[in-house]
Amino acid sequence: MVAVVDSSANSNIGGQLNSGVNESNLLSGNGTISRNNSGCGYVSSTTKAMAYEPPVSCTTFNILAPIYKRVDQKNQNLRESNFRAVWLSRNQKILNWLLHERSSIICLQEFWVDNEELVHMYQQRLGDAGYVTFQLARTNNRGDGLLTAVLKDHFTILNYRELLFNDCGDRVAQLLHVQLAFPFSQNREGDAQQEFLLVNTHLLFPHDSCLSVARLHQVYKILQHVEQYQRENKLNNASILLCGDWNGSKRGQVYKFLRSQGFVSSYDIAHQYTDSDADSHRWVSHRNHRGNICGVDFILLCNPNKSRKPLKKSWAEAVFGIIKCQLQKASLIENNAFVFLKPGDHGNFLTYSAFCEALRQVNLIGLPYGLTSEETEELWMQADINGNGVVEYEEFKRRVWNSECAELREENCSERTRDSENDTEEEAIGFNVKNAVLFPREAEKGMWPENYSLSDHARLTVVFSPVRMQCSQRGTSL
């Protein structure tokens, strides 16, 4: 089954698509997707794919809540929410585009949950188009939240959970356990039902570098919950899609942390971009309130044949990376940084009390959104490699200064040599990235068009196709 927009039911869309930017045929080519004959929606471009490999498309879009959209540069307190006709028109255009594209899955951030009229409009139009919707408000009545919409003819929702971080940013996340409604036929033992986990979230904006730990906390909580859910439901062979506005680029510790957990940026995979500095600025997806443009919106994929480091170890490496960045911002090089951390002439080693004091000076502890005492102790244990109660210079270099959340290469599990008697080979169904596009298209070239007014974010759509893979299951804990 392939999503196709009913031209009779959507005959009024074509005349309502004027958003100030023209969108051309975004996705085409063998094995990808393109517009159907009605001009609305997308279908697979190959008959074989339509019959045997129905694509799964996913769109993530921060739609800029009217309560945050500034309408007067001279009066920053004047927001779009004060002008009903304006926010209503803009959100109607957003819905027109979403229904025109008709992705299998839609993940929205900054959804204005406090406005009943807007909520009703989205629910009604998405519902009429065949979507089942889930919305979640941020805590402490912030006014906005998340909305996830799934085509109910394409998926069965096996479970839905809400993650409340209860932190300084009042951030939240949605977790959906999804099963494709159609069986996957390319299976040696017959048809199989593909299940995967879907997360929609919006991380805290890094108003200052001290909030890096808070943002890392949010991702850590998501992955902890995902791993717990996987264990409880025996879903080690399920793919994971993390969608949303991450408020951070590929150069940040959050992205590196996720890479160490086996996740890849679907957009970068589709365009064969790497994590190098040269490729880090090839595309953008957001122009923030400071006027800076950057790539912060991601659909991250983790297939079941991806190796994943122990979560706690990856988290510690990411925090050490933040500590290093804070020290570098203080213009400290490796040796000077170690001298800064240790007290006076107290030998060539670092004590726990000096470690805590240094973290306090770089604002990583002692603040509501900083490291907890338990987390600080865990970091200390990781840094003290030989367990003698102090951290020598070589340990500092290895654990802190040279620590990286190194990405793990994708392993072809069928070619792996077993190094444990506990290894068992199982078949799993994952996703191939077929194509990915950003709109407005200028964002794909690292530019931001002045005439784009739908949001301060670009819309990211990725197309996947199911693929069978052999995976070795090991007895290690997640």
Coordinates of C-alpha atoms in Angstrom, one line a residue:
M1 CA 0.0 0.0 0.0
V2 CA 1.3 3.4 -1.0
A3 CA 0.0 6.8 0.2
V4 CA -1.7 8.7 -2.6
V5 CA -3.7 11.8 -2.1
D6 CA -7.3 11.6 -3.4
S7 CA -7.4 14.4 -6.0
S8 CA -11.2 14.7 -5.5
A9 CA -10.9 15.1 -1.8
N10 CA -8.1 17.6 -2.1
S11 CA -9.1 19.5 -5.2
N12 CA -8.9 22.8 -3.3
I13 CA -5.3 22.4 -2.2
G14 CA -3.6 23.5 -5.4
G15 CA -5.0 27.0 -5.2
Q16 CA -4.0 27.4 -1.5
L17 CA -0.3 26.5 -1.8
N18 CA 1.0 30.1 -2.1
S19 CA 3.6 30.4 0.7
G20 CA 5.8 32.8 -1.1
V21 CA 8.2 30.1 -2.4
N22 CA 7.6 27.7 -5.2
E23 CA 8.2 24.0 -4.5
S24 CA 9.3 21.9 -7.5
N25 CA 9.2 18.2 -7.8
L26 CA 11.2 17.4 -4.8
L27 CA 11.8 13.7 -4.9
S28 CA 12.2 11.6 -8.1
G29 CA 14.3 8.9 -9.6
N30 CA 14.5 5.1 -9.5
G31 CA 13.6 3.7 -6.1
T32 CA 12.7 7.1 -4.7
I33 CA 9.4 9.0 -4.7
S34 CA 7.8 11.6 -6.9
R35 CA 4.5 13.4 -7.4
N36 CA 1.5 11.4 -8.5
N37 CA -0.6 12.3 -11.6
S38 CA -3.0 14.3 -9.5
G39 CA -0.3 16.7 -8.5
C40 CA -0.9 16.1 -4.8
G41 CA 1.0 13.7 -2.6
Y42 CA 3.8 11.3 -3.4
V43 CA 4.0 7.8 -4.7
S44 CA 6.8 5.4 -5.4
S45 CA 8.4 5.8 -8.8
T46 CA 8.8 2.1 -9.4
T47 CA 6.0 -0.4 -9.8
K48 CA 8.1 -3.0 -8.0
A49 CA 8.5 -0.7 -5.0
M50 CA 4.7 0.0 -4.9
A51 CA 4.0 -3.7 -4.9
Y52 CA 6.6 -5.1 -2.7
E53 CA 8.5 -2.3 -0.9
P54 CA 6.0 0.4 0.1
P55 CA 8.1 3.4 1.2
V56 CA 7.7 5.0 4.6
S57 CA 8.0 8.7 4.5
C58 CA 8.6 10.9 7.5
T59 CA 8.4 14.7 7.9
T60 CA 9.6 16.7 10.8
F61 CA 8.8 20.4 11.0
N62 CA 9.0 23.1 13.7
I63 CA 6.1 25.2 12.7
L64 CA 6.9 28.2 15.0
A65 CA 4.2 28.7 17.5
P66 CA 2.4 32.1 17.1
I67 CA 3.2 32.9 20.7
Y68 CA 6.9 33.0 19.8
K69 CA 6.7 34.5 16.3
R70 CA 7.9 38.1 16.4
V71 CA 6.1 40.5 14.0
D72 CA 7.8 43.8 14.8
Q73 CA 11.5 44.1 15.2
K74 CA 11.1 47.3 17.1
N75 CA 8.6 45.8 19.6
Q76 CA 9.9 42.3 20.5
N77 CA 6.9 41.7 22.8
L78 CA 4.4 41.9 19.9
R79 CA 3.7 38.4 18.7
E80 CA 1.7 36.8 15.9
S81 CA -0.7 35.3 18.4
N82 CA -2.2 38.8 18.7
F83 CA -3.4 38.7 15.1
R84 CA -5.8 35.8 14.4
A85 CA -6.0 36.3 10.7
V86 CA -2.2 36.2 10.3
W87 CA -1.5 33.0 12.4
L88 CA -4.6 31.3 11.0
S89 CA -3.5 32.0 7.4
R90 CA 0.0 30.8 8.0
N91 CA -1.1 27.6 9.7
Q92 CA -3.6 26.9 6.9
K93 CA -0.7 27.1 4.4
I94 CA 1.4 24.8 6.6
L95 CA -1.4 22.2 6.6
N96 CA -1.8 22.6 2.9
W97 CA 1.8 21.7 2.4
L98 CA 1.7 18.8 4.8
L99 CA -1.4 17.3 3.1
H100 CA 0.0 18.0 -0.3
E101 CA 3.2 16.0 0.6
R102 CA 1.2 13.4 2.6
S103 CA 4.0 11.8 4.5
S104 CA 3.3 8.5 6.3
I105 CA 4.4 10.2 9.5
I106 CA 4.4 13.9 10.5
C107 CA 6.2 15.2 13.5
L108 CA 5.6 18.8 14.5
Q109 CA 7.2 20.9 17.1
E110 CA 6.1 24.2 18.6
F111 CA 2.5 23.2 18.1
W112 CA 0.2 25.8 19.8
V113 CA -1.7 23.4 22.1
D114 CA -3.2 26.2 24.1
N115 CA -5.3 27.5 21.2
E116 CA -8.4 25.4 20.7
E117 CA -9.2 26.8 17.3
L118 CA -5.8 25.9 15.9
V119 CA -5.8 22.5 17.6
H120 CA -9.2 21.7 16.2
M121 CA -8.1 22.8 12.7
Y122 CA -5.1 20.5 12.7
Q123 CA -7.0 17.6 14.2
Q124 CA -9.9 17.9 11.7
R125 CA -7.9 18.3 8.6
L126 CA -5.4 15.7 9.4
G127 CA -8.1 13.3 10.6
D128 CA -10.1 13.8 7.4
A129 CA -6.9 12.9 5.5
G130 CA -6.6 9.6 7.3
Y131 CA -4.2 10.5 10.1
V132 CA -4.4 9.6 13.7
T133 CA -2.9 12.4 15.9
F134 CA -1.2 12.5 19.2
Q135 CA -0.4 15.8 20.9
L136 CA 1.6 16.6 24.0
A137 CA 1.9 20.0 25.8
R138 CA 5.1 21.1 27.4
T139 CA 5.0 21.1 31.2
N140 CA 4.2 24.2 33.3
N141 CA 1.7 25.6 30.8
R142 CA 4.3 26.9 28.3
G143 CA 1.6 27.0 25.6
D144 CA 3.2 24.9 22.9
G145 CA 4.1 21.3 22.5
L146 CA 4.3 18.4 20.1
L147 CA 2.0 16.8 17.5
T148 CA 2.6 13.5 15.8
A149 CA 0.4 12.3 13.0
V150 CA 0.4 8.8 11.5
L151 CA -1.5 7.5 8.5
K152 CA -3.8 4.9 10.2
D153 CA -4.2 2.9 7.0
H154 CA -0.4 2.4 6.9
F155 CA 0.4 1.7 10.5
T156 CA -0.9 0.1 13.7
I157 CA -0.1 2.0 16.8
L158 CA 0.9 -0.7 19.4
N159 CA 1.7 1.8 22.2
Y160 CA 2.1 5.5 22.9
R161 CA 4.0 7.0 25.8
E162 CA 4.6 10.5 26.9
L163 CA 8.0 11.5 28.3
L164 CA 8.1 14.5 30.6
F165 CA 11.6 15.8 31.4
N166 CA 10.4 18.1 34.2
D167 CA 13.5 20.2 33.7
C168 CA 14.4 23.9 33.3
G169 CA 13.1 24.0 29.7
D170 CA 9.9 22.1 30.4
R171 CA 10.7 19.9 27.5
V172 CA 8.8 16.7 26.5
A173 CA 8.9 13.8 24.0
Q174 CA 6.5 11.4 22.4
L175 CA 7.3 7.7 22.0
L176 CA 5.2 5.6 19.6
H177 CA 5.6 1.8 19.1
V178 CA 4.5 1.4 15.5
Q179 CA 3.9 -1.6 13.2
L180 CA 3.5 -1.4 9.5
A181 CA 0.0 -2.5 8.4
F182 CA 1.4 -4.4 5.4
P183 CA 3.7 -7.4 5.7
F184 CA 7.3 -7.2 4.4
S185 CA 7.6 -9.9 1.8
Q186 CA 11.4 -10.0 1.3
N187 CA 11.9 -12.5 4.1
R188 CA 13.4 -15.9 3.7
E189 CA 10.8 -17.5 5.8
G190 CA 7.8 -15.7 4.4
D191 CA 6.1 -12.4 5.2
A192 CA 7.0 -10.5 8.4
Q193 CA 5.5 -7.5 10.2
Q194 CA 7.9 -4.7 10.7
E195 CA 7.9 -2.8 14.0
F196 CA 9.8 0.3 14.9
L197 CA 10.0 3.0 17.6
L198 CA 9.3 6.6 16.7
V199 CA 10.3 9.6 18.9
N200 CA 9.3 13.2 18.4
T201 CA 10.9 15.9 20.6
H202 CA 12.2 19.4 20.8
L203 CA 15.3 20.1 22.8
L204 CA 16.1 23.1 24.8
F205 CA 17.6 26.1 23.0
P206 CA 21.3 26.7 24.1
H207 CA 20.9 30.2 25.3
D208 CA 24.3 29.8 26.8
S209 CA 26.9 27.1 26.7
C210 CA 26.1 26.1 30.3
L211 CA 22.8 24.6 29.0
S212 CA 24.7 22.0 27.1
V213 CA 24.5 19.6 30.0
A214 CA 20.7 20.1 30.2
R215 CA 20.3 19.3 26.6
L216 CA 22.4 16.2 27.0
H217 CA 20.3 15.2 29.9
Q218 CA 17.2 15.4 27.7
V219 CA 18.6 13.1 25.1
Y220 CA 20.0 10.7 27.8
K221 CA 16.5 10.4 29.3
I222 CA 15.0 9.7 25.9
L223 CA 17.5 6.9 25.2
Q224 CA 17.1 5.5 28.7
H225 CA 13.4 5.3 28.2
V226 CA 13.8 3.8 24.7
E227 CA 16.2 1.1 26.0
Q228 CA 13.9 0.3 28.9
Y229 CA 11.0 -0.1 26.5
Q230 CA 13.0 -2.3 24.2
R231 CA 14.0 -4.6 27.1
E232 CA 10.4 -4.8 28.4
N233 CA 9.0 -5.6 25.0
K234 CA 11.9 -7.7 23.5
L235 CA 12.4 -5.2 20.7
N236 CA 16.2 -5.3 20.3
N237 CA 15.6 -5.9 16.6
A238 CA 13.5 -2.9 16.0
S239 CA 14.7 0.3 14.2
I240 CA 14.4 3.6 16.0
L241 CA 13.6 7.0 14.4
L242 CA 14.4 10.1 16.4
C243 CA 12.7 13.1 14.9
G244 CA 12.5 16.7 15.8
D245 CA 14.2 20.0 16.5
W246 CA 17.4 19.3 18.3
N247 CA 18.5 22.9 18.7
G248 CA 22.0 21.9 18.0
S249 CA 24.2 21.1 15.0
K250 CA 26.3 18.1 13.9
R251 CA 29.3 19.7 15.7
G252 CA 27.7 19.6 19.1
Q253 CA 28.1 16.9 21.9
V254 CA 24.4 15.9 21.6
Y255 CA 24.8 14.8 18.0
K256 CA 28.1 13.1 18.8
F257 CA 26.5 11.3 21.7
L258 CA 23.7 10.0 19.4
R259 CA 26.2 8.9 16.8
S260 CA 28.0 6.9 19.4
Q261 CA 24.7 5.2 20.0
G262 CA 24.4 4.0 16.4
F263 CA 22.2 6.8 15.1
V264 CA 22.8 8.4 11.7
S265 CA 21.4 11.6 10.1
S266 CA 19.1 10.4 7.4
Y267 CA 19.5 13.6 5.4
D268 CA 23.3 13.2 5.4
I269 CA 23.1 9.6 4.5
A270 CA 20.8 10.4 1.5
H271 CA 23.2 13.1 0.3
Q272 CA 26.4 11.1 1.2
Y273 CA 27.6 13.8 3.6
T274 CA 30.0 12.9 6.4
D275 CA 30.5 14.3 9.9
S276 CA 33.5 16.3 8.8
D277 CA 33.8 20.0 9.3
A278 CA 33.7 20.4 5.5
D279 CA 30.2 18.8 5.4
S280 CA 28.8 20.3 8.6
H281 CA 27.7 23.5 6.8
R282 CA 26.4 22.1 3.6
W283 CA 22.8 22.4 4.7
V284 CA 20.8 24.5 7.2
S285 CA 17.3 24.1 8.6
H286 CA 16.8 27.1 10.9
R287 CA 17.3 30.8 11.2
N288 CA 17.1 31.6 14.9
H289 CA 16.1 34.8 16.6
R290 CA 19.7 36.0 16.6
G291 CA 19.7 35.8 12.8
N292 CA 22.1 32.8 12.7
I293 CA 21.4 30.0 10.3
C294 CA 22.3 26.4 11.2
G295 CA 21.2 22.8 10.7
V296 CA 19.3 21.6 13.8
D297 CA 16.4 19.5 12.5
F298 CA 17.0 15.8 12.2
I299 CA 15.4 12.5 11.5
L300 CA 18.0 10.2 13.1
L301 CA 17.9 6.4 12.3
C302 CA 19.3 3.6 14.3
N303 CA 18.9 0.2 12.5
P304 CA 19.1 -3.1 14.5
N305 CA 22.4 -4.0 12.8
K306 CA 24.1 -1.0 14.4
S307 CA 26.5 -1.4 17.3
R308 CA 25.8 0.7 20.3
K309 CA 28.1 1.6 23.1
P310 CA 26.9 1.2 26.7
L311 CA 24.7 4.2 27.2
K312 CA 26.3 5.4 30.5
K313 CA 29.8 5.2 28.9
S314 CA 28.7 7.3 25.9
W315 CA 27.0 9.8 28.2
A316 CA 30.2 10.2 30.2
E317 CA 32.3 10.8 27.1
A318 CA 29.8 13.4 25.9
V319 CA 30.1 15.3 29.3
F320 CA 33.9 15.1 29.2
G321 CA 33.6 16.7 25.7
I322 CA 31.5 19.5 27.2
I323 CA 34.1 20.0 30.0
K324 CA 36.8 20.2 27.4
C325 CA 34.9 22.8 25.4
Q326 CA 34.3 24.9 28.5
L327 CA 38.0 24.8 29.3
Q328 CA 38.9 25.7 25.7
K329 CA 36.5 28.7 25.9
A330 CA 38.6 29.9 28.8
S331 CA 41.6 29.8 26.4
L332 CA 43.2 26.9 28.2
I333 CA 45.3 24.4 26.3
E334 CA 45.8 20.8 27.4
N335 CA 48.6 21.3 30.0
N336 CA 47.2 24.6 31.3
A337 CA 43.8 23.0 31.6
F338 CA 45.1 20.3 33.9
V339 CA 46.9 23.0 36.0
F340 CA 43.6 24.9 36.2
L341 CA 41.8 21.8 37.5
K342 CA 44.3 20.8 40.1
P343 CA 44.8 22.9 43.3
G344 CA 48.0 24.8 43.6
D345 CA 51.1 22.7 43.8
H346 CA 49.2 19.6 45.0
G347 CA 51.4 17.3 42.9
N348 CA 50.8 16.1 39.4
F349 CA 47.3 14.8 40.1
L350 CA 43.7 16.0 40.5
T351 CA 41.7 15.4 43.6
Y352 CA 37.9 14.9 43.7
S353 CA 37.3 18.1 45.6
A354 CA 39.4 20.0 43.0
F355 CA 37.5 18.3 40.2
C356 CA 34.2 19.5 41.7
E357 CA 35.5 23.0 42.2
A358 CA 36.6 23.2 38.6
L359 CA 33.2 22.0 37.3
R360 CA 31.6 24.7 39.5
Q361 CA 33.8 27.4 37.9
V362 CA 32.8 26.4 34.4
N363 CA 29.1 26.3 35.5
L364 CA 28.6 22.6 35.1
I365 CA 27.5 22.0 38.7
G366 CA 25.9 24.1 41.3
L367 CA 23.1 25.2 39.0
P368 CA 19.5 23.7 38.7
Y369 CA 20.3 22.4 35.2
G370 CA 23.8 21.2 36.0
L371 CA 25.3 17.8 36.8
T372 CA 23.9 16.1 39.9
S373 CA 26.2 14.9 42.7
E374 CA 25.6 11.3 41.5
E375 CA 26.5 12.2 38.0
T376 CA 29.6 14.0 39.1
E377 CA 30.7 11.0 41.1
E378 CA 30.1 8.7 38.1
L379 CA 32.3 11.0 35.9
W380 CA 35.0 10.9 38.6
M381 CA 34.9 7.1 38.6
Q382 CA 35.3 7.1 34.8
A383 CA 38.2 9.6 34.9
D384 CA 40.0 7.7 37.7
I385 CA 41.0 4.8 35.4
N386 CA 43.3 3.0 37.9
G387 CA 40.9 3.6 40.8
N388 CA 43.5 5.1 43.2
G389 CA 41.4 8.0 44.2
V390 CA 43.1 10.7 42.2
V391 CA 43.4 11.5 38.5
E392 CA 46.9 11.8 37.1
Y393 CA 47.8 13.8 34.0
E394 CA 47.8 10.8 31.7
E395 CA 44.3 9.9 32.9
F396 CA 43.2 13.4 32.4
K397 CA 44.5 13.4 28.8
R398 CA 42.8 10.0 28.0
R399 CA 39.5 10.5 29.6
V400 CA 38.8 14.3 29.4
W401 CA 41.0 16.0 26.9
N402 CA 41.1 13.3 24.3
S403 CA 37.6 11.8 25.0
E404 CA 35.3 11.6 22.0
C405 CA 31.8 10.2 21.5
A406 CA 33.3 8.3 18.5
E407 CA 30.8 7.1 16.0
L408 CA 30.5 3.4 15.5
R409 CA 30.8 2.0 12.0
E410 CA 27.8 0.1 10.6
E411 CA 28.5 -3.6 10.7
N412 CA 27.3 -6.0 8.2
C413 CA 26.2 -8.6 10.7
S414 CA 26.1 -11.4 8.2
E415 CA 29.8 -11.0 7.7
R416 CA 30.7 -10.7 11.4
T417 CA 32.9 -13.3 13.0
R418 CA 31.5 -14.6 16.2
D419 CA 33.7 -13.8 19.2
S420 CA 31.4 -15.2 21.8
E421 CA 29.6 -18.5 22.2
N422 CA 26.5 -16.4 23.3
D423 CA 26.2 -14.8 19.9
T424 CA 23.1 -15.8 18.0
E425 CA 22.2 -14.7 14.5
E426 CA 18.7 -13.4 13.9
E427 CA 16.8 -11.8 11.1
A428 CA 15.6 -8.2 11.5
I429 CA 13.9 -5.7 9.3
G430 CA 15.4 -2.2 9.2
F431 CA 15.2 0.8 7.0
N432 CA 17.2 2.0 4.0
V433 CA 17.3 5.8 3.4
K434 CA 16.0 6.4 -0.1
N435 CA 15.9 10.1 -0.3
A436 CA 15.7 13.3 1.8
V437 CA 14.7 16.9 1.0
L438 CA 14.6 20.2 2.8
F439 CA 12.1 22.9 2.0
P440 CA 12.8 25.7 1.2
R441 CA 15.3 24.3 -1.2
E442 CA 17.8 27.0 -0.6
A443 CA 18.4 25.4 2.8
E444 CA 20.0 22.5 1.0
K445 CA 22.7 24.8 -0.2
G446 CA 23.3 26.4 3.2
M447 CA 21.3 29.5 2.5
W448 CA 18.1 31.0 3.9
P449 CA 15.6 32.8 1.5
E450 CA 14.2 36.1 2.8
N451 CA 10.8 35.4 1.2
Y452 CA 10.2 32.2 3.2
S453 CA 7.5 32.9 5.8
L454 CA 6.0 29.6 6.8
S455 CA 8.3 29.2 9.8
D456 CA 11.8 29.9 11.0
H457 CA 12.6 26.3 10.3
A458 CA 12.8 24.3 7.1
R459 CA 10.6 21.2 6.6
L460 CA 12.6 18.0 6.4
T461 CA 11.2 14.9 4.7
V462 CA 12.9 11.6 4.5
V463 CA 11.8 8.5 2.6
F464 CA 12.7 5.0 3.8
S465 CA 12.2 1.5 2.4
P466 CA 12.1 -1.6 4.5
V467 CA 15.1 -3.9 4.2
R468 CA 15.9 -7.3 5.6
M469 CA 19.2 -7.7 7.6
Q470 CA 21.0 -10.4 9.6
C471 CA 22.0 -9.3 13.1
S472 CA 24.0 -11.0 15.8
Q473 CA 22.4 -10.7 19.2
R474 CA 24.8 -10.5 22.1
G475 CA 24.2 -10.9 25.8
T476 CA 25.5 -7.4 26.7
S477 CA 23.3 -5.0 28.5
L478 CA 22.2 -1.8 26.8

